[in-house]
PDB file of C-alpha atoms in Angstrom:
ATOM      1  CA  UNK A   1       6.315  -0.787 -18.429  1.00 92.00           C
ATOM      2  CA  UNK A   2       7.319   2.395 -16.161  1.00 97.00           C
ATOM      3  CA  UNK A   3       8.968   1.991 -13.047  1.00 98.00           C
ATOM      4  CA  UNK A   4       7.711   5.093 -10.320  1.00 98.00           C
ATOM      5  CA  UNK A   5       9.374   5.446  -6.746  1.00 98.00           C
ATOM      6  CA  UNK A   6       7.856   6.040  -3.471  1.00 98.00           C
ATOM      7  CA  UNK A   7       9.196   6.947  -0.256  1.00 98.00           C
ATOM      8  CA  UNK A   8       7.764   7.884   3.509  1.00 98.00           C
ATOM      9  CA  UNK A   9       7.996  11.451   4.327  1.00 98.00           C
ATOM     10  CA  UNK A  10      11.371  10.646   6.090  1.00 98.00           C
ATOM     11  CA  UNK A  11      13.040   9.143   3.064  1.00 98.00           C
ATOM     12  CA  UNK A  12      14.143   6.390   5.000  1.00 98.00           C
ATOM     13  CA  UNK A  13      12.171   3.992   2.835  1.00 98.00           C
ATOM     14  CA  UNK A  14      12.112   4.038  -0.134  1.00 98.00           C
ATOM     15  CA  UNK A  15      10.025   1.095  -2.589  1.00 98.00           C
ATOM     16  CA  UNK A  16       9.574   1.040  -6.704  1.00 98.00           C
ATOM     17  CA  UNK A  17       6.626  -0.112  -8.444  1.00 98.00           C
ATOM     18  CA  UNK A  18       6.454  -1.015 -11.740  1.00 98.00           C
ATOM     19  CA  UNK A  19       3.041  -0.336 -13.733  1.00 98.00           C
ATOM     20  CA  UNK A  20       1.573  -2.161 -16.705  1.00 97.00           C
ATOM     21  CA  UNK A  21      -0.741   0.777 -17.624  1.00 93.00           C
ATOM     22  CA  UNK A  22      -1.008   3.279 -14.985  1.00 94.00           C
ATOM     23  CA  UNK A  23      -1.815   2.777 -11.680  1.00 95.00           C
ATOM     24  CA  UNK A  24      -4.647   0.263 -11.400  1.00 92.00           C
ATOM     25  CA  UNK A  25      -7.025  -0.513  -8.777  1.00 91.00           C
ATOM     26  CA  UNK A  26      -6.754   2.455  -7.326  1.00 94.00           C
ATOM     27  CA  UNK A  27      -9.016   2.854  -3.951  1.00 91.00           C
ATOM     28  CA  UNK A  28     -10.040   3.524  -0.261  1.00 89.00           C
ATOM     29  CA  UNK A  29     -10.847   0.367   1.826  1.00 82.00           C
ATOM     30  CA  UNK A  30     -13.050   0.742   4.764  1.00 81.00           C
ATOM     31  CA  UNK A  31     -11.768  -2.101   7.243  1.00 77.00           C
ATOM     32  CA  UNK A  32     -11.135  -0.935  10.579  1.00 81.00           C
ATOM     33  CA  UNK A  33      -7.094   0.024  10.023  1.00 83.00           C
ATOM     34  CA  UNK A  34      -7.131   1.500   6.214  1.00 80.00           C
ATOM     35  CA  UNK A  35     -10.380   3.654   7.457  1.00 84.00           C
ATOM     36  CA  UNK A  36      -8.040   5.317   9.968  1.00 89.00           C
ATOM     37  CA  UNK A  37      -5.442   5.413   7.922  1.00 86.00           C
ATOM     38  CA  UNK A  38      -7.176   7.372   5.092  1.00 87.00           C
ATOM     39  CA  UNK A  39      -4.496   6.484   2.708  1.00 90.00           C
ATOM     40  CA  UNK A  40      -5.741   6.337  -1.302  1.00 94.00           C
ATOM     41  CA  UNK A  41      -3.932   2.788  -2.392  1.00 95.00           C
ATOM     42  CA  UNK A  42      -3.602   1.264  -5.504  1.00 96.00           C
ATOM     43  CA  UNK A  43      -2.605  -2.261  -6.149  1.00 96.00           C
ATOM     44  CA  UNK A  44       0.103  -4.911  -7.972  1.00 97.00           C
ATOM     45  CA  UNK A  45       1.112  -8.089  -8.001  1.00 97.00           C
ATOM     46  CA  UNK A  46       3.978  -8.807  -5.811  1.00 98.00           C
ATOM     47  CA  UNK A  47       6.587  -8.825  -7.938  1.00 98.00           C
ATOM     48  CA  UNK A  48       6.151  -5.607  -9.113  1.00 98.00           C
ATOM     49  CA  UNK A  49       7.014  -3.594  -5.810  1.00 98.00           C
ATOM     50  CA  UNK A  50      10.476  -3.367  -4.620  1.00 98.00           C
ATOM     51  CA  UNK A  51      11.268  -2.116  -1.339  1.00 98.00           C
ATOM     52  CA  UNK A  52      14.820  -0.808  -2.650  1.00 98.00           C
ATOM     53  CA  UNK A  53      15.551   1.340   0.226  1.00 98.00           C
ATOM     54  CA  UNK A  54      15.150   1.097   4.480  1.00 98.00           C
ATOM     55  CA  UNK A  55      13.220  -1.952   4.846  1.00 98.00           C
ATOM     56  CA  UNK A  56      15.176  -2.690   8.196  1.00 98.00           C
ATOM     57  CA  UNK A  57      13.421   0.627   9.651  1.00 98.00           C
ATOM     58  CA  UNK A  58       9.578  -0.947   7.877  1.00 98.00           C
ATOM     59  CA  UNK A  59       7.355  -1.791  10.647  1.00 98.00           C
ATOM     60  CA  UNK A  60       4.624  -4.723   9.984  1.00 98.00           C
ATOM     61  CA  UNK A  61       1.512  -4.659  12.200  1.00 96.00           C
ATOM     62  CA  UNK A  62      -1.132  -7.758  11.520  1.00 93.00           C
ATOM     63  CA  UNK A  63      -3.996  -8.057  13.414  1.00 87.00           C
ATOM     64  CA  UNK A  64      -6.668 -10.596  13.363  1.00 86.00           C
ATOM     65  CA  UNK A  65      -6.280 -13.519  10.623  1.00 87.00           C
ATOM     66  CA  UNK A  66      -2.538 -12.199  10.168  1.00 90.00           C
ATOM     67  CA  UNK A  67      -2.399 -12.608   6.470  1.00 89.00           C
ATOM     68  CA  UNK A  68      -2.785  -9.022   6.303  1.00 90.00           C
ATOM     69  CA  UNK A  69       0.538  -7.596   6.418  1.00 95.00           C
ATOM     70  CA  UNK A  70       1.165  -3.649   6.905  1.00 95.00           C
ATOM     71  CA  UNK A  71       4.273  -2.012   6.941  1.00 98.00           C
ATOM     72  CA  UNK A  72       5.094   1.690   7.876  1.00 97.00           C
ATOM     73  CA  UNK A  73       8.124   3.311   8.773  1.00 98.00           C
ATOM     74  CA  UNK A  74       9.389   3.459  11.981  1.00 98.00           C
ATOM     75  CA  UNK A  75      11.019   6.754  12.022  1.00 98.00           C
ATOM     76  CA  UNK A  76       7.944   8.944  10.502  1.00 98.00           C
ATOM     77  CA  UNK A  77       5.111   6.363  10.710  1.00 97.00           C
ATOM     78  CA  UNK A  78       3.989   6.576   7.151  1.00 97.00           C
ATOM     79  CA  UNK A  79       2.273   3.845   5.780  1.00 96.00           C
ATOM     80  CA  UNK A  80       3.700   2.222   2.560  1.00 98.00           C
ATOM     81  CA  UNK A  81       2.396  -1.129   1.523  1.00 97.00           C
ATOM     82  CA  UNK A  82       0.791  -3.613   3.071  1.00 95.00           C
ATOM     83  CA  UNK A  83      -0.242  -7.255   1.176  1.00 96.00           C
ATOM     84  CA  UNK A  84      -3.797  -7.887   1.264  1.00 89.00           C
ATOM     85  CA  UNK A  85      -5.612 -10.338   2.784  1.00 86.00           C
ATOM     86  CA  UNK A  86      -8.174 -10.663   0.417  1.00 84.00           C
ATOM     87  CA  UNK A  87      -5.185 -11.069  -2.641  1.00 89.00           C
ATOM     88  CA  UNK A  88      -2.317 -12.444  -0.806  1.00 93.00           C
ATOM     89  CA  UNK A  89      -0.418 -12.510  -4.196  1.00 96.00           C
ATOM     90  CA  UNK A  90      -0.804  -8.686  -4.423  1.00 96.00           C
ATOM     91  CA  UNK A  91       0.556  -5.752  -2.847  1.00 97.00           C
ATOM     92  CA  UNK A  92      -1.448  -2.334  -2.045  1.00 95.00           C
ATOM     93  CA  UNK A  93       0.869   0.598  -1.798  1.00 98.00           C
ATOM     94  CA  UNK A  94      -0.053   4.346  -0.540  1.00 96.00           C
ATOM     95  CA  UNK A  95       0.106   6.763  -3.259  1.00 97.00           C
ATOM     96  CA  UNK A  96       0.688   9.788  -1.903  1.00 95.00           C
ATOM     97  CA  UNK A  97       4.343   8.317  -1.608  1.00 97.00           C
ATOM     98  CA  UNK A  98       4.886   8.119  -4.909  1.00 98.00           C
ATOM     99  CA  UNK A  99       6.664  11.110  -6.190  1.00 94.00           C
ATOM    100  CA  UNK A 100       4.319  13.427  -8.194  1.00 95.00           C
ATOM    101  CA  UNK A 101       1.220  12.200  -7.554  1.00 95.00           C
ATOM    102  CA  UNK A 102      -1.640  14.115  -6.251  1.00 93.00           C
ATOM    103  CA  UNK A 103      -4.016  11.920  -4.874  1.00 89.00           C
ATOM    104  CA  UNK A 104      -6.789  15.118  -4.556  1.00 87.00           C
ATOM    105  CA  UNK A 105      -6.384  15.067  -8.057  1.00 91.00           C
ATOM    106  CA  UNK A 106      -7.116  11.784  -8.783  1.00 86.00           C
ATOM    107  CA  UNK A 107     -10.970  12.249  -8.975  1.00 78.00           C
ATOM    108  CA  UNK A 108     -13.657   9.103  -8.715  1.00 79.00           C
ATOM    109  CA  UNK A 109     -11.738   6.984  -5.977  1.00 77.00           C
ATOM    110  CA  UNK A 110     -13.318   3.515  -5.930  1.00 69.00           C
ATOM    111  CA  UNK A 111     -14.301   1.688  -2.366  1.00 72.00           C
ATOM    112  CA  UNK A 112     -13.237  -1.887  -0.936  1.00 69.00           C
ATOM    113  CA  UNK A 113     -15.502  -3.082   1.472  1.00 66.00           C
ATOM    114  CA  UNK A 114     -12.691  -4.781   3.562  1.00 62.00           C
ATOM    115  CA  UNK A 115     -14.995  -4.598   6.640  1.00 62.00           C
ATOM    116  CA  UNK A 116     -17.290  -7.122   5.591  1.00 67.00           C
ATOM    117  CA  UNK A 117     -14.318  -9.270   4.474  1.00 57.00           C
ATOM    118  CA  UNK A 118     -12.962  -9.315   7.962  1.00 48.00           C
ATOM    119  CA  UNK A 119     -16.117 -10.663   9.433  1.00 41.00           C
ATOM    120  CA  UNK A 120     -15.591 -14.165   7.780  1.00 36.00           C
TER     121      UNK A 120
END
């Protein structure tokens, strides 16, 4: 298992995620809040992401069924995790906050269809 850390462009927050093999599930989701967001994501089980630093400056914005939940930072507004509504038991994190990733480097990104999910 390797641990990798991720923080908002502020530093303020800071989370750790530990991965199995890699980063898995690694995608764009084209509901109505991650399609503005533009964030790449990839995903883990809850217990494998640790907000270790500034979660009393995370902000968490639901909307809708609120089982969603999203959290940014308050002080630079970058958007960190957020549990999914369609996994509640799982966590989708940004990774372009995860320290030496390039997420234009990443190649083939795979698509959610979280729109359709949100119409039922």
């Amino acid at each position: 298992m390797q641990t990798v850390i991720g923080t908002c462009h502020c530093k303020a927050v800071e989370f750790e995620v530990d991965l199995i093999d890699g980063f898995e599930n690694i995608r764009r989701c084209n509901c109505s809040i991650c399609s503005r967001k533009g964030a790449v994501m990839a995903g883990v089980t809850l217990d494998r992401l640790r907000v270790t630093r500034g979660a009393n400056v995370l902000s968490l914005y639901q909307w809708n069924t609120k089982i969603a939940k999203h959290w940014f930072c308050s002080v630079c507004g970058i958007y960190t995790h957020h549990q999914r509504r369609s996994a509640p038991n799982e966590y989708g994190f940004n990774l372009a906050c995860i320290e030496g990733v390039d997420v234009t480097a990443i190649g083939e990104i795979g698509r959610s269809n979280g729109a359709a999910q949100s119409l039922v």
